[in-house]
C-alpha atoms as one frame of an Amber mdcrd trajectory, in Angstrom:
protein
  71.838 -56.034 154.965  72.852 -55.453 151.691  76.309 -54.882 150.061  75.243
 -51.565 148.804  74.424 -50.704 152.904  78.066 -51.510 153.866  79.488 -49.723
 150.578  77.869 -46.367 152.184  78.875 -47.409 155.775  82.671 -48.180 154.746
  82.414 -45.028 152.495  81.080 -42.968 155.471  84.017 -44.713 157.941  86.744
 -43.663 155.033  85.781 -40.010 155.193  84.866 -39.640 158.931  88.899 -40.570
 159.169  89.834 -36.955 157.155  86.774 -34.996 159.110  88.430 -32.159 160.467
  85.277 -30.355 162.037  81.916 -31.065 163.540  80.255 -30.059 160.261  82.642
 -32.341 158.348  81.391 -34.726 160.542  77.276 -34.041 159.960  77.939 -33.790
 156.680  79.304 -37.272 155.808  76.812 -38.941 157.971  73.832 -36.541 157.322
  70.180 -38.059 156.870  70.624 -37.116 153.008  73.432 -39.684 153.227  71.838
 -42.190 155.547  71.641 -45.975 153.825  68.208 -46.550 155.211  66.776 -43.499
 153.277  66.754 -39.560 154.192  63.429 -39.759 156.081  63.804 -42.556 158.416
  62.160 -42.021 161.608  64.536 -44.012 163.398  67.362 -40.673 163.715  66.987
 -38.170 166.188  69.928 -35.993 165.612  71.798 -33.719 163.536  73.313 -36.762
 161.752  72.926 -40.748 162.094  75.654 -43.492 161.733  73.705 -45.983 160.604
  76.319 -48.762 160.440  76.815 -49.355 164.451  76.857 -52.883 164.700  79.957
 -53.418 161.862  83.340 -53.701 162.509  84.136 -50.217 162.571  83.089 -47.208
 164.566  82.637 -43.805 164.439  85.001 -43.006 167.513  87.909 -45.048 165.992
  87.599 -42.839 162.760  87.193 -39.389 163.970  90.108 -40.583 166.509  92.414
 -41.222 163.238  91.498 -37.944 162.423  93.104 -36.518 165.303  89.992 -35.989
 167.451  90.241 -36.302 171.339  87.845 -37.621 173.391  86.008 -35.453 175.660
  83.845 -37.815 177.554  82.423 -41.001 177.048  79.907 -43.103 179.239  80.017
 -46.050 177.292  80.908 -47.289 173.384  77.441 -45.936 172.454  77.235 -42.280
 174.321  80.194 -40.011 174.003  81.785 -36.377 173.131  84.715 -35.660 171.014
  86.604 -32.548 170.192  88.032 -32.121 166.597  91.380 -30.722 165.776  89.471
 -27.182 165.305  87.779 -27.070 168.875  84.246 -28.023 167.636  82.351 -31.049
 169.192  80.229 -33.871 168.743  78.198 -35.820 170.801  77.542 -39.854 169.836
  74.475 -41.107 171.521  73.298 -44.381 169.867  74.204 -43.929 166.212  72.476
 -40.372 166.609  75.047 -37.357 166.314  74.391 -33.900 167.918  76.416 -30.799
 167.142  78.393 -29.732 170.497  78.551 -31.355 173.510  75.185 -32.942 174.600
  76.356 -34.779 177.883  72.796 -34.807 180.175
């Protein structure tokens, strides 16, 4: 991956560390901000985190922002609650608004 790709990911992680709502997360990781491009067909959720192979994680950043775990099946499938009560579900990089537990 290029340095530009990882600089986008680092910026997203920094922003996530202060995310207060599900809307913040979806804005920060929105398809228009995907380092693969806004029309990349590998993303299925409301937003997508392309840096899952890196050192930093969405879970850690949201934990730093005061979010709490709702449930977790694996490091790639979990849900967290924001301080305002809104929830996001993370499934292999895809971010969905709400609790999407099957």
